[in-house]
Coordinates of C-alpha atoms in Angstrom, one line a residue:
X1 CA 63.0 -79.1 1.8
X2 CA 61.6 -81.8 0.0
X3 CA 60.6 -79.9 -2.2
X4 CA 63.6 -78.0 -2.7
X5 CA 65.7 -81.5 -3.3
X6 CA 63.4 -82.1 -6.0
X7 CA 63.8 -79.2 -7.9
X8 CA 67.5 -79.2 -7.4
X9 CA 67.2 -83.0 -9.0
X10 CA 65.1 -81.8 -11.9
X11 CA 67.7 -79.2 -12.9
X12 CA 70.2 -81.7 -15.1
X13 CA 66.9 -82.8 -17.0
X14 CA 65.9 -79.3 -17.4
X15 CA 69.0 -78.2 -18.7
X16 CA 69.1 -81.2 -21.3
X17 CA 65.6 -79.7 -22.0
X18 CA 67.0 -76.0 -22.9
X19 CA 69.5 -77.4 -25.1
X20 CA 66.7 -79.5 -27.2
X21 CA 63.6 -76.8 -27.4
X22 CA 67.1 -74.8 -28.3
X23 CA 68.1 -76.8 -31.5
X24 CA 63.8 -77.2 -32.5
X25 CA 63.3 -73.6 -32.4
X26 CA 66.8 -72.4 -33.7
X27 CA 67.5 -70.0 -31.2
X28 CA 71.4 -70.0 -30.5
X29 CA 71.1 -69.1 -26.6
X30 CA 71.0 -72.0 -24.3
X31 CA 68.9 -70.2 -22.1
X32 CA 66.6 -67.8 -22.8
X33 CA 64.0 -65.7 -20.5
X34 CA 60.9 -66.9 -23.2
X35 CA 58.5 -68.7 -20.7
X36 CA 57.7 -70.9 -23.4
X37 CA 60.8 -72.3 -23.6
X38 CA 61.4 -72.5 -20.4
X39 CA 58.3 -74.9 -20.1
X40 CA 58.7 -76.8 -23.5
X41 CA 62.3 -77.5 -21.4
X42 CA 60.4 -78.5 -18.3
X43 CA 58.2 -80.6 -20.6
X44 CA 61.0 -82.1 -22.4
X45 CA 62.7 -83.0 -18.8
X46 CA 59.5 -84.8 -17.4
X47 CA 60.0 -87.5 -19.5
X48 CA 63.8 -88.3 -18.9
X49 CA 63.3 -88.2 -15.6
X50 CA 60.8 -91.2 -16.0
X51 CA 63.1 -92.8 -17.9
X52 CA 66.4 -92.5 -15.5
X53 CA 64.0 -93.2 -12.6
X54 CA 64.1 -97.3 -13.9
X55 CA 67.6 -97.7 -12.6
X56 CA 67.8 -100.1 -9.0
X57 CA 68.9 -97.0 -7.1
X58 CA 65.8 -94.4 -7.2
X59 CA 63.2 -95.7 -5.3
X60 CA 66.1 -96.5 -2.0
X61 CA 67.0 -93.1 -2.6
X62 CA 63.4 -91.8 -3.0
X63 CA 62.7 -94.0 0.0
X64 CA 65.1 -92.4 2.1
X65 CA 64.9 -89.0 1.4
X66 CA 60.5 -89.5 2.0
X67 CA 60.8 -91.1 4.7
X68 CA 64.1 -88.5 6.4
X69 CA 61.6 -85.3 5.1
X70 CA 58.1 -86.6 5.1
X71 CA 58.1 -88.5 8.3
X72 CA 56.7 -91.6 6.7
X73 CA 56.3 -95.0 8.9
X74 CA 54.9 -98.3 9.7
X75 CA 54.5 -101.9 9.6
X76 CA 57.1 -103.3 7.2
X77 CA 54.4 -105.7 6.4
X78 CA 51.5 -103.2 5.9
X79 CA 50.8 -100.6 3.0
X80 CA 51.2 -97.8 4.6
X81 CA 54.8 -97.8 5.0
X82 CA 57.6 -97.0 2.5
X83 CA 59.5 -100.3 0.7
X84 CA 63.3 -100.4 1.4
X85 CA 65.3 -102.2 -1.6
X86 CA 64.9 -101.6 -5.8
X87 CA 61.6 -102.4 -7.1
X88 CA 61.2 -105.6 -8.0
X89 CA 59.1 -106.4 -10.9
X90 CA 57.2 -104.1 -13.3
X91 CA 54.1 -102.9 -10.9
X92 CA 56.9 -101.7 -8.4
X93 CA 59.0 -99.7 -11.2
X94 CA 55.9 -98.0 -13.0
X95 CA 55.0 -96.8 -9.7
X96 CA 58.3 -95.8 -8.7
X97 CA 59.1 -93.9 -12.0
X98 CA 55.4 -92.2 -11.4
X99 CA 56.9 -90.8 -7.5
X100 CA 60.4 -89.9 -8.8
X101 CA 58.7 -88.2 -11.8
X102 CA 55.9 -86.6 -9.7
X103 CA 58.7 -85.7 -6.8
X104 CA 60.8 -83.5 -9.2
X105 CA 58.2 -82.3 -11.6
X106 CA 55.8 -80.3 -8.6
X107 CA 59.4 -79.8 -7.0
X108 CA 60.5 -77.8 -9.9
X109 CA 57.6 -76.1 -10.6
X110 CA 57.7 -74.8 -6.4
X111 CA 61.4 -74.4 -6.7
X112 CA 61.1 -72.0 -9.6
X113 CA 58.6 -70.3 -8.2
X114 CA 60.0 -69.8 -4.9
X115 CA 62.8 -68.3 -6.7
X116 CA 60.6 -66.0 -8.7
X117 CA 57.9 -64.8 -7.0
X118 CA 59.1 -63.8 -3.6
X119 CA 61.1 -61.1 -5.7
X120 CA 58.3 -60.1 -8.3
X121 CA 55.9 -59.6 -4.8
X122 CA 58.2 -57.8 -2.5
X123 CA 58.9 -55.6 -5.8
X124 CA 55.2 -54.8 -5.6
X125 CA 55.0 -54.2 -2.5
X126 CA 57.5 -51.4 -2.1
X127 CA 56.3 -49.7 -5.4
X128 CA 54.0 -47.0 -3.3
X129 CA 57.3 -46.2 -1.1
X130 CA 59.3 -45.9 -4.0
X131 CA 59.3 -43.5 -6.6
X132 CA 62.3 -44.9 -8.8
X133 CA 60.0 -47.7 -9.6
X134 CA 56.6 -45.6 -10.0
X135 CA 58.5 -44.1 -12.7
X136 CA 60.3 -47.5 -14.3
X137 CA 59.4 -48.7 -17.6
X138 CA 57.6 -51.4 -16.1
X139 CA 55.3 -49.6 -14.1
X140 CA 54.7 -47.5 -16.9
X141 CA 53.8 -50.8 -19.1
X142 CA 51.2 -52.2 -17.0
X143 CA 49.8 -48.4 -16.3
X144 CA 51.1 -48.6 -12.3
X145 CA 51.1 -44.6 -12.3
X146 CA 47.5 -44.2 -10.6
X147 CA 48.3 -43.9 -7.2
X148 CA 45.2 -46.2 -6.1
X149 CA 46.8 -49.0 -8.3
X150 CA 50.2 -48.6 -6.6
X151 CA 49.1 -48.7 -3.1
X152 CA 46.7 -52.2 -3.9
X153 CA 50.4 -53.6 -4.5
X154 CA 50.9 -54.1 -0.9
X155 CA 48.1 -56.8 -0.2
X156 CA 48.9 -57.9 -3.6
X157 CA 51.8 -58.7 -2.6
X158 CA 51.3 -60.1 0.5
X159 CA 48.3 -62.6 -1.2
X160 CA 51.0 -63.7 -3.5
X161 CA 53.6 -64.5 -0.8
X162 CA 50.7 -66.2 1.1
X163 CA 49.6 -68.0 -1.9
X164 CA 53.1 -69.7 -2.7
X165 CA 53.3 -70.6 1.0
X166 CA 49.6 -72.5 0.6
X167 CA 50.5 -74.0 -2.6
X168 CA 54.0 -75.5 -1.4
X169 CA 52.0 -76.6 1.8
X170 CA 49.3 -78.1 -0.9
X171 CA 52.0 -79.8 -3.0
X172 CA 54.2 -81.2 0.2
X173 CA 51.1 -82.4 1.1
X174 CA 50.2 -84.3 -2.1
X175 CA 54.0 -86.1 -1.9
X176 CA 53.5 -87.0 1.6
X177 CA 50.0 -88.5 0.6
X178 CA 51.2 -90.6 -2.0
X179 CA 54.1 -91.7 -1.0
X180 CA 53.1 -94.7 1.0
X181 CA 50.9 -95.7 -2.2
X182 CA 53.5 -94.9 -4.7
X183 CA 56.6 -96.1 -3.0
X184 CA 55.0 -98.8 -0.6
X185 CA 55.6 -102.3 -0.5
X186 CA 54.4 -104.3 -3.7
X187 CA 53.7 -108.0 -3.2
X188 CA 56.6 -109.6 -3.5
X189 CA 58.1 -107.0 -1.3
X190 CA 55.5 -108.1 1.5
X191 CA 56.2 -111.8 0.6
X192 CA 60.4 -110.8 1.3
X193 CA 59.8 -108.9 4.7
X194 CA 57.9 -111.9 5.6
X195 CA 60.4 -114.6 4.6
X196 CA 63.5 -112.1 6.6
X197 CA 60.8 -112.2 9.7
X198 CA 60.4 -115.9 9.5
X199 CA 64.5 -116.6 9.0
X200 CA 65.0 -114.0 11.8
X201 CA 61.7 -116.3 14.1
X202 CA 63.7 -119.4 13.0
X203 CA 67.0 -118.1 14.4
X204 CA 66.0 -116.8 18.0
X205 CA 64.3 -120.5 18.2
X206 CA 67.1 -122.0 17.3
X207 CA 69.0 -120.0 19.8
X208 CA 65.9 -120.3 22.8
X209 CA 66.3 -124.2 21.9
X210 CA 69.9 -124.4 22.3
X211 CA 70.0 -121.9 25.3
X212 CA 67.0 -124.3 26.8
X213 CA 68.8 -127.8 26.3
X214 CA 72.0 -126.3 27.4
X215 CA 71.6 -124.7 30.8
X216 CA 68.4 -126.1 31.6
X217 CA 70.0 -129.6 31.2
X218 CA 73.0 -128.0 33.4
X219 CA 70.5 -126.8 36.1
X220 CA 68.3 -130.4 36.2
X221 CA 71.9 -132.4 36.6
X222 CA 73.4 -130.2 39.6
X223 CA 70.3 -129.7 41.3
X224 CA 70.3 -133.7 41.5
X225 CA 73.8 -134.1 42.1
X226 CA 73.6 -131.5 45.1
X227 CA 70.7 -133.3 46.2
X228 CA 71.9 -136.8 46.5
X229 CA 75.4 -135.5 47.4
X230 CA 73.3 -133.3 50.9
X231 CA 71.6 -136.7 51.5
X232 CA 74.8 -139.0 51.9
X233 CA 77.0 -136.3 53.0
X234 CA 77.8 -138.1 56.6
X235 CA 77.9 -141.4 55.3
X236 CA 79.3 -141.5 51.8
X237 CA 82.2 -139.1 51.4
X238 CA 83.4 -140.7 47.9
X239 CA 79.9 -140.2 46.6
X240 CA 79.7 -136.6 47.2
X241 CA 83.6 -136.2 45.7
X242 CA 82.1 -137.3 42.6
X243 CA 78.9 -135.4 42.7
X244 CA 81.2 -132.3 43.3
X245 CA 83.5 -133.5 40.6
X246 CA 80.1 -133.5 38.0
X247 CA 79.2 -130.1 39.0
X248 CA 82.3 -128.8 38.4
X249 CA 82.4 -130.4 35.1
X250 CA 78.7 -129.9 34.6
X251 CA 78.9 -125.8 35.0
X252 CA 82.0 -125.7 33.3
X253 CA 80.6 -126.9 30.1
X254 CA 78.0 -125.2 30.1
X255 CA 79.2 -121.8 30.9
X256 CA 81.1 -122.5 27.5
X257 CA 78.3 -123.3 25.7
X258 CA 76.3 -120.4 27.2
X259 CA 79.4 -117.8 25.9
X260 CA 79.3 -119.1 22.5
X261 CA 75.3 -118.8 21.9
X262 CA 75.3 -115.6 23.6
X263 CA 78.5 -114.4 21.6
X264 CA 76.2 -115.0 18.6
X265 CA 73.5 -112.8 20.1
X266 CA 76.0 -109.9 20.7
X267 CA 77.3 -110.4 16.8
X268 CA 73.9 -110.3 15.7
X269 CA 74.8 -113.6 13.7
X270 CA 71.7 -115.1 11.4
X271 CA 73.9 -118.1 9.7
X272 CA 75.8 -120.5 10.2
X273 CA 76.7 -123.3 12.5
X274 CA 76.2 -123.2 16.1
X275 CA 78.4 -123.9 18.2
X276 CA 77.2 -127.4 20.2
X277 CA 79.2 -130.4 21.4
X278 CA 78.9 -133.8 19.5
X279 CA 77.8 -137.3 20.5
X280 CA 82.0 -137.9 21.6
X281 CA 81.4 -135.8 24.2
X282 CA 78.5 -137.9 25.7
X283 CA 80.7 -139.6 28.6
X284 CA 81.0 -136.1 30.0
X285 CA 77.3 -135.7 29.7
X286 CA 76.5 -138.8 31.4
X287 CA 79.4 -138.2 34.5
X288 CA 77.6 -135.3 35.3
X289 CA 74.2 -136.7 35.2
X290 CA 75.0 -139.3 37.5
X291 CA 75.8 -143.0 38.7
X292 CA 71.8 -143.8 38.1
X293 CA 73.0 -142.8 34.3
X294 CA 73.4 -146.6 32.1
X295 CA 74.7 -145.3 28.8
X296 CA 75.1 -148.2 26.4
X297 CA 76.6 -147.6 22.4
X298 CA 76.6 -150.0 19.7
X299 CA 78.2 -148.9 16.7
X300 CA 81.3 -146.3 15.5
X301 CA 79.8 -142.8 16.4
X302 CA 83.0 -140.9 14.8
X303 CA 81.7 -141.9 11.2
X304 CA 77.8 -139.8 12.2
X305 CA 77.6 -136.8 10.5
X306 CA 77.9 -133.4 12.2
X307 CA 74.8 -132.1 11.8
X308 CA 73.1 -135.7 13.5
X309 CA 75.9 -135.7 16.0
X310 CA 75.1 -132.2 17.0
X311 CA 71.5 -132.4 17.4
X312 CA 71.6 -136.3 18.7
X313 CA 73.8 -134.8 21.3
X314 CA 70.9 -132.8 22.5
X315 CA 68.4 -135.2 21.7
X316 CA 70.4 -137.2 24.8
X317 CA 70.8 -133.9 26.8
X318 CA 67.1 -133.4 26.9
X319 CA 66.1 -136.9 27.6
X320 CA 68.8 -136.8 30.5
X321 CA 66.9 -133.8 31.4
X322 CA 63.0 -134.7 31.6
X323 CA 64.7 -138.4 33.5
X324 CA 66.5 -136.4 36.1
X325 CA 63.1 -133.6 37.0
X326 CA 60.4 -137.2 37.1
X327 CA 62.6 -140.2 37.2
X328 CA 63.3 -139.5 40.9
X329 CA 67.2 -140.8 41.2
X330 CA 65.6 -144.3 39.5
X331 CA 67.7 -145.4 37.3
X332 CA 67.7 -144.2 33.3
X333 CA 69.2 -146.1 30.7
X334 CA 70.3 -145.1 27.4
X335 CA 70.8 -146.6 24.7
X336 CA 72.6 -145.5 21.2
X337 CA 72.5 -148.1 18.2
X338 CA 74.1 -147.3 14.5
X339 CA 73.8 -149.1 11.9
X340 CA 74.6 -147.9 8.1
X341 CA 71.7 -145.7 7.6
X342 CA 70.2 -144.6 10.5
X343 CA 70.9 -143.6 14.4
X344 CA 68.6 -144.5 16.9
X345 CA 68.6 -143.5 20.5
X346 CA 66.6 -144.9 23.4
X347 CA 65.7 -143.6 26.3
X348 CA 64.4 -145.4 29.5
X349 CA 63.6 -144.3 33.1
X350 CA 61.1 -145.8 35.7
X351 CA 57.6 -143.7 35.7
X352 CA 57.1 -141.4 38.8
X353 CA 54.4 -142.5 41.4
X354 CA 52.7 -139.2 41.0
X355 CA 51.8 -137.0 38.2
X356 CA 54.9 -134.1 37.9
X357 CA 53.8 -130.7 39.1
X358 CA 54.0 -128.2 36.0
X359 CA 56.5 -126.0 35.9
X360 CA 56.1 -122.2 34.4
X361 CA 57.5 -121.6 31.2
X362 CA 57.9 -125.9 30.9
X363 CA 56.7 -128.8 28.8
X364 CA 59.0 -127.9 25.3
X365 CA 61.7 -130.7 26.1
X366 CA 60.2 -133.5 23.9
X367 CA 58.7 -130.3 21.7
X368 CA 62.1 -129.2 20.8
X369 CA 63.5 -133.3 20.6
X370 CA 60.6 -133.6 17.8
X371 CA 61.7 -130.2 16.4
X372 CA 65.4 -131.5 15.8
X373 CA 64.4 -134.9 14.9
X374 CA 62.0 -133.3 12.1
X375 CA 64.4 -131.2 10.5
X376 CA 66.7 -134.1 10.2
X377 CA 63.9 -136.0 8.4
X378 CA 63.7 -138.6 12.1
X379 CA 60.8 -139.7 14.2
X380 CA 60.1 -139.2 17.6
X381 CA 57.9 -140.8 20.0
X382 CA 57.7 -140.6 23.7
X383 CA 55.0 -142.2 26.1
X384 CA 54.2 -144.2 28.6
X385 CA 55.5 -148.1 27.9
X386 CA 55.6 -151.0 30.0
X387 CA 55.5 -149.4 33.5
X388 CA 58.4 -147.6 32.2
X389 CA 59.0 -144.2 30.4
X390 CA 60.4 -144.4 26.8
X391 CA 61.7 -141.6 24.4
X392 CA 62.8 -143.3 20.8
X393 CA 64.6 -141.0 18.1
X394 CA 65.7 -142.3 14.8
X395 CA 67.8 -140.1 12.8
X396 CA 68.7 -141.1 9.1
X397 CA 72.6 -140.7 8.3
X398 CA 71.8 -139.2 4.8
X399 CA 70.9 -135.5 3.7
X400 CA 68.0 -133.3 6.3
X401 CA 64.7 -133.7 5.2
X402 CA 62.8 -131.0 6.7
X403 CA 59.1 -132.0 7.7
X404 CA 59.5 -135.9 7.2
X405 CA 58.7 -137.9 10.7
X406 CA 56.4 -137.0 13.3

C-alpha cells in the first residue's frame, strides 16, 4: 500500500513528464506506448518531485503515511524514530526531498509494474490452453508455435508473478529501512522534543508543588487543630468551637484550590496562571493554623505584585506547614516586612527536643520555598538560629529573575 500511494503520487509529475518528452521529440500524442518515452517521462518527473517535496507539508505527510504503513516507532528523542513537524533547516529538507523522491520514484516503478506484468504473465501462462493465442500475431513474433516453448510459459509465468511479489517485498523493505534515517529527527528537531519535554517536566512540578503546599498545608493544620481540639474537649468548649471553625474553613479552601489545579490537569493546560490565593488571604491562613499562629505585617501588601503575592502566599503556607509537623503546638511567629523594593518574610518556631522522624515521600517543603523564591530572583535560608528555628525569604518587587539567589 505504500507503495501503491507512491505511485499514485508520482502520476501528476509523470504526466507533466509526457507532455515535455512530448514537445522535445515532436510527437503530437500525449501519451504514447514507446517505452522510452514513457521513461524519459518518469525521468523528467523525478526531478519535480524533488523540487515540490521543499514545501513545509511533505515530510508531516511523509511522516504520517510511514509511520500508518511502515509501522515505524520510538523514542521521540532517539534516531530511530520518524520526526513530526516541517523540516527545519537545510540537512532536514535535502533529506526529506531524498525520501519523498525515493518514496514515489521505486513506488512508480512497482506501481507500473504491478499493473503490467500480472497481465503479460497470466497471458503466458494460458498460452498452452489456448489456441487463439498460439496462433496470434504475437506468438507468431517471438516464434511461440513450438509446443515445448508454449508449455515453459507456465513456470514462466509463475517466476514472473513470484518475482514482482520479491521485488515489491525488496523495495517496501528498502523505504521501511530508510525511513527512520531519511525522515528522522535532525538536531534541532532533538533539541525541540527536548525543550516540549522540559516545559511539559516544568508544568507537572509546578502542579506537584502547588498540589503539595496546598493540601499538605490543609492536612498538617487540621491534624493539629483536631489534636489540640480532642485534648481540651472536657475542659475548653470555646477552644474546640474554634478549632472546628478552622477546619471547616481550612478544608473548604482547600478543596477549592484542589478543583482548580486538578481542573487544569483534566484540560490538559501547559500555560498560564495558576490559580493560587494571594498574601490578602493570609488571615484565613493563619485562623486555621491556630491560636499558637503570631502573624505580624509591616507595610501595604495590596501594592505586591501578583506573581510575589502568589508565591509569598505559599512561601507562608509551607513555613506554617514544617512549624505545625516539629514545632509541637509552641508557638510560631511570622513576620511580613515591605519596603519599596523588596518583601521579606520571617519565619520563627521553637526547635523540637528530638530530631523529627522522616516521613516517606517528605523533606521538599523548604526545596520548593527555595524553588519559588529562585524563580523570583529571592533568597532563602532556613536553619537552626538561636535555640529557635528560622526560615527568611526575600522577594524583590521588580521583574523574575530566574536562577538569582540561593
Amino acid at each position: 500500500m505504500h507503495l501503491i500511494l507512491g505511485g499514485a503520487l508520482f502520476m501528476p509529475y509523470w504526466l507533466v513528464g509526457t507532455v515535455v518528452v512530448g514537445v522535445l521529440t515532436g510527437e503530437g500524442a500525449m501519451f504514447t506506448g514507446s517505452l522510452g518515452a514513457q521513461f524519459g517521462a518518469y525521468a523528467v518527473g523525478l526531478p519535480l518531485a524533488a523540487v515540490t517535496s521543499l514545501f513545509p507539508l511533505t515530510r508531516p505527510m511523509s511522516v504520517a503515511a510511514a509511520r500508518a504503513l511502515c509501522g515505524i516507532a520510538g523514542d521521540p528523542l532517539a534516531g530511530n524514530r520518524l520526526a513530526d513537524g516541517p523540516a527545519r533547516g537545510r540537512s532536514a529538507k535535502a533529506r526529506t526531498a531524498g525520501w519523498f523522491t525515493l518514496h514515489l520514484g521505486v513506488g512508480a516503478l512497482i506501481s507500473g509494474a504491478t499493473l503490467a506484468l500480472p497481465p503479460f504473465a497470466v497471458t503466458v501462462m494460458a498460452l498452452p490452453l489456448s489456441p487463439s493465442l498460439q496462433r496470434s500475431e504475437p506468438a507468431a513474433y517471438w516464434g511461440l508455435h513450438r509446443p515445448w516453448l508454449q508449455w515453459a510459459g507456465l513456470p514462466a509465468g509463475l517466476l514472473m508473478l513470484l518475482a514482482l511479489a520479491a521485488v515489491a517485498a525488496g523495495a517496501g523493505a528498502l523505504l521501511a529501512r530508510e525511513a527512520p534515517r531519511l525522515l528522522g529527527p535532525s538536531p534541532a528537531d532533538r533539541l525541540a522534543a527536548a525543550e516540549r519535554r522540559a516545559a511539559e517536566l516544568a508544568v507537572r512540578n509546578r502542579l506537584a508543588r502547588e498540589l503539595h503546599d496546598s493540601v499538605g498545608h490543609a492536612l498538617s493544620a487540621v491534624t493539629l487543630q483536631a489534636s489540640a481540639a480532642r485534648r481540651v474537649l472536657d475542659s475548653d468548649v470555646e477552644f474546640v468551637r474554634e478549632a472546628l471553625a478552622a477546619i471547616e474553613e481550612t478544608t473548604r479552601r482547600t478543596v477549592g484550590e484542589l478543583d482548580s489545579v486538578l481542573g487544569l490537569l483534566r484540560e490538559g493546560e501547559d500555560d498560564g496562571e495558576l490559580p493560587a490565593p494571594r498574601l490578602d488571604a493570609l488571615d484565613a491562613l493563619v485562623r486555621g493554623a491556630g491560636r499558637h499562629v503570631e502573624l505580624t505585617v509591616t507595610g501595604a501588601l495590596d501594592r505586591v505584585p501578583d506573581a510575589v503575592s502568589r508565591e509569598a502566599y505559599r512561601i507562608v503556607q509551607e513555613g506554617l506547614t514544617n512549624a505545625a509537623r516539629h514545632a509541637g503546638g509552641e508557638r510560631v511567629t511570622a513576620r511580613i516586612a515591605l519596603d519599596d523594593d523588596e518583601l521579606e518574610i520571617t519565619m520563627e518556631n521553637a526547635l523540637p527536643d528530638r530530631a523529627p522522624v522522616a516521613r516517606p515521600g517528605g523533606g521538599r517543603g523548604l526545596r520548593g520555598v527555595g524553588e519559588r523564591a529562585r524563580l523570583l530572583g529571592g533568597t532563602s535560608e532556613a536553619g537552626p538560629l538561636d535555640e529557635v528555628w528560622r526560615l527568611t525569604v526575600r522577594l524583590p518587587l521588580g521583574p523574575a529573575r530566574a536562577g538569582g539567589g540561593r
